[in-house]
Amino acid sequence: MGLHHAGGAEKRLLANALLDWSNQRFVLVSESCVPVFNFRTVYEYLVNSAHSYVESYNMDVPQCAGRYNPSMAPDVKEEQWRKGSEWFELSRDLAVDVVADHRYYSLFRRHCTPSCYPDEHYIPTFLHLRHGPRNANRTLTWADWSRGGPHPARFGKAAVTPEFIAAIRNNGTRCIYNGKPTTVCYLFTRKFAPSALPMLLNLTTTLLDF
């Protein structure tokens, strides 16, 4: 995928989803993602949330602050630069603001160099600048980064068991939901290989109430 195709594709996906007025929450997942809770749990978690869910942070490392281009100032200063998971969740009004934005997106088109990935920086930076208090500053999609490298672990059919999904649900993480502590921090998980599909389908009745 080209440098700016990912960021532009996100905006186009949101724009098309916004055409349906019944859509109030917008979640970006990939073909390798699956839910770890049933539909009702996911739906109620999102529609009752006071926040959107976009991971957004700044670290003094080459993969984060090192990608900042000073030419983006003064609209985006170095201390305002953010990075985060490309798998996000937005409320309708924040999705409208992302789609309508030209000011910041044009900066990314001009100054996000080949070592910079807009899908990891544009929306996290935009939300930080425009709607910081309304962002929970975390992703809802769990991934296993414990093995190191540029990509998370990939799970095949051998990994897919009820115990594995239960371990993701109850992985010891604590977070804040509507101002209160909770252990329900991830609604989705990745990254699953195509070979895992039959096993995932076998679990849908018992785990996801499908």
Tab-separated table of C-alpha atoms in Angstrom, residues 7-152:
chain	number	residue	atom	x	y	z
A	7	GLY	CA	-4.587	7.387	5.783
A	8	GLY	CA	-6.743	8.293	2.798
A	9	ALA	CA	-8.440	4.899	2.857
A	10	GLU	CA	-9.392	5.414	6.508
A	11	LYS	CA	-11.043	8.718	5.666
A	12	ARG	CA	-12.908	7.171	2.723
A	13	LEU	CA	-14.131	4.257	4.832
A	14	LEU	CA	-15.411	6.665	7.461
A	15	ALA	CA	-17.035	8.897	4.848
A	16	ASN	CA	-18.949	5.976	3.358
A	17	ALA	CA	-20.010	4.643	6.750
A	18	LEU	CA	-21.248	8.113	7.744
A	19	LEU	CA	-23.760	8.035	4.885
A	20	ASP	CA	-25.881	5.718	7.024
A	21	TRP	CA	-27.362	7.917	9.759
A	22	SER	CA	-28.015	4.893	11.965
A	23	ASN	CA	-24.259	4.354	12.375
A	24	GLN	CA	-23.144	6.032	15.599
A	25	ARG	CA	-19.848	4.291	16.401
A	26	PHE	CA	-17.116	3.428	13.913
A	27	VAL	CA	-14.557	0.672	14.454
A	28	LEU	CA	-11.642	-0.066	12.144
A	29	VAL	CA	-10.551	-3.700	12.199
A	30	SER	CA	-8.716	-5.878	9.699
A	31	GLU	CA	-9.454	-9.225	8.083
A	32	SER	CA	-7.226	-10.845	10.723
A	33	CYS	CA	-9.234	-9.448	13.675
A	34	VAL	CA	-11.972	-11.235	15.620
A	35	PRO	CA	-14.230	-10.143	18.501
A	36	VAL	CA	-13.563	-11.634	21.930
A	37	PHE	CA	-17.024	-10.834	23.307
A	38	ASN	CA	-20.500	-11.304	21.894
A	39	PHE	CA	-22.269	-8.632	19.871
A	40	ARG	CA	-24.391	-7.295	22.726
A	41	THR	CA	-21.368	-6.784	24.978
A	42	VAL	CA	-19.420	-4.997	22.233
A	43	TYR	CA	-22.419	-2.884	21.218
A	44	GLU	CA	-23.292	-1.757	24.736
A	45	TYR	CA	-19.644	-1.031	25.564
A	46	LEU	CA	-19.382	1.297	22.580
A	47	VAL	CA	-22.752	3.053	22.539
A	48	ASN	CA	-22.639	3.725	26.281
A	49	SER	CA	-19.071	5.019	26.275
A	50	ALA	CA	-18.342	8.691	26.877
A	51	HIS	CA	-15.085	8.377	24.935
A	52	SER	CA	-13.642	7.254	21.637
A	53	TYR	CA	-10.748	4.790	21.538
A	54	VAL	CA	-7.623	5.894	19.705
A	55	GLU	CA	-4.207	4.976	21.057
A	56	SER	CA	-2.123	8.162	21.126
A	57	TYR	CA	1.333	8.598	22.650
A	58	ASN	CA	4.695	10.274	22.101
A	59	MET	CA	7.996	8.552	22.840
A	60	ASP	CA	11.527	9.709	22.120
A	61	VAL	CA	12.352	6.759	19.864
A	62	PRO	CA	12.968	6.566	16.088
A	63	GLN	CA	9.612	4.842	15.480
A	64	CYS	CA	7.702	7.716	17.100
A	65	ALA	CA	9.275	11.127	17.704
A	66	GLY	CA	11.943	10.250	15.142
A	67	ARG	CA	9.312	10.360	12.380
A	68	TYR	CA	8.307	13.948	13.095
A	69	ASN	CA	9.074	16.449	10.336
A	70	PRO	CA	9.774	20.009	11.616
A	71	SER	CA	8.121	21.342	8.453
A	72	MET	CA	4.776	20.487	10.067
A	73	ALA	CA	5.209	23.313	12.591
A	74	PRO	CA	3.561	25.515	13.731
A	75	ASP	CA	0.324	23.599	13.051
A	76	VAL	CA	1.770	20.413	14.531
A	77	LYS	CA	4.617	20.992	16.970
A	78	GLU	CA	7.044	18.259	17.939
A	79	GLU	CA	5.540	17.922	21.416
A	80	GLN	CA	2.088	17.482	19.822
A	81	TRP	CA	3.186	14.659	17.515
A	82	ARG	CA	1.564	11.332	18.350
A	83	LYS	CA	1.691	7.671	17.344
A	84	GLY	CA	-0.756	4.850	17.953
A	85	SER	CA	-2.372	1.666	16.726
A	86	GLU	CA	-4.177	2.053	13.416
A	87	TRP	CA	-7.109	0.036	14.815
A	88	PHE	CA	-9.383	2.713	16.248
A	89	GLU	CA	-12.949	3.434	17.364
A	90	LEU	CA	-14.649	6.806	16.879
A	91	SER	CA	-17.984	8.310	17.816
A	92	ARG	CA	-20.015	9.764	14.971
A	93	ASP	CA	-19.148	13.418	15.573
A	94	LEU	CA	-15.427	12.697	15.836
A	95	ALA	CA	-15.590	10.618	12.653
A	96	VAL	CA	-17.263	13.585	10.917
A	97	ASP	CA	-14.443	15.857	12.096
A	98	VAL	CA	-11.770	13.460	10.800
A	99	VAL	CA	-13.437	13.226	7.394
A	100	ALA	CA	-13.922	17.009	7.185
A	101	ASP	CA	-10.324	17.807	8.122
A	102	HIS	CA	-8.107	19.216	5.385
A	103	ARG	CA	-5.765	21.385	7.432
A	104	TYR	CA	-3.883	18.636	9.225
A	105	TYR	CA	-4.280	15.922	6.618
A	106	SER	CA	-2.679	18.151	3.985
A	107	LEU	CA	0.340	18.522	6.285
A	108	PHE	CA	0.677	14.761	6.475
A	109	ARG	CA	0.419	14.459	2.711
A	110	ARG	CA	3.233	16.958	2.264
A	111	HIS	CA	5.541	16.179	5.142
A	112	CYS	CA	5.002	12.587	6.291
A	113	THR	CA	8.132	11.157	4.645
A	114	PRO	CA	8.618	7.542	3.474
A	115	SER	CA	9.721	6.502	6.980
A	116	CYS	CA	6.465	7.890	8.388
A	117	TYR	CA	3.200	5.934	8.251
A	118	PRO	CA	0.082	8.161	8.220
A	119	ASP	CA	-2.216	5.429	9.549
A	120	GLU	CA	-0.079	5.296	12.717
A	121	HIS	CA	0.194	9.063	13.181
A	122	TYR	CA	-2.545	11.109	11.513
A	123	ILE	CA	-5.636	10.222	13.577
A	124	PRO	CA	-3.703	9.897	16.895
A	125	THR	CA	-2.186	13.356	16.336
A	126	PHE	CA	-5.443	14.875	15.088
A	127	LEU	CA	-7.431	13.578	18.080
A	128	HIS	CA	-4.747	14.802	20.485
A	129	LEU	CA	-4.896	18.284	18.977
A	130	ARG	CA	-8.640	18.591	18.539
A	131	HIS	CA	-10.393	16.282	20.986
A	132	GLY	CA	-7.894	15.121	23.595
A	133	PRO	CA	-10.317	14.970	26.567
A	134	ARG	CA	-12.796	12.883	24.567
A	135	ASN	CA	-10.256	10.191	23.724
A	136	ALA	CA	-9.700	7.231	26.058
A	137	ASN	CA	-6.167	7.048	24.633
A	138	ARG	CA	-6.153	3.287	24.188
A	139	THR	CA	-6.970	0.767	21.505
A	140	LEU	CA	-9.717	-1.833	21.857
A	141	THR	CA	-7.780	-4.400	19.788
A	142	TRP	CA	-5.386	-6.716	21.607
A	143	ALA	CA	-2.249	-8.059	19.928
A	144	ASP	CA	0.739	-10.054	21.164
A	145	TRP	CA	3.918	-8.001	20.771
A	146	SER	CA	5.953	-10.107	23.195
A	147	ARG	CA	7.987	-11.757	20.442
A	148	GLY	CA	9.457	-8.472	19.241
A	149	GLY	CA	9.749	-7.234	15.674
A	150	PRO	CA	7.663	-4.834	13.571
A	151	HIS	CA	4.535	-7.029	13.566
A	152	PRO	CA	2.561	-8.799	16.306
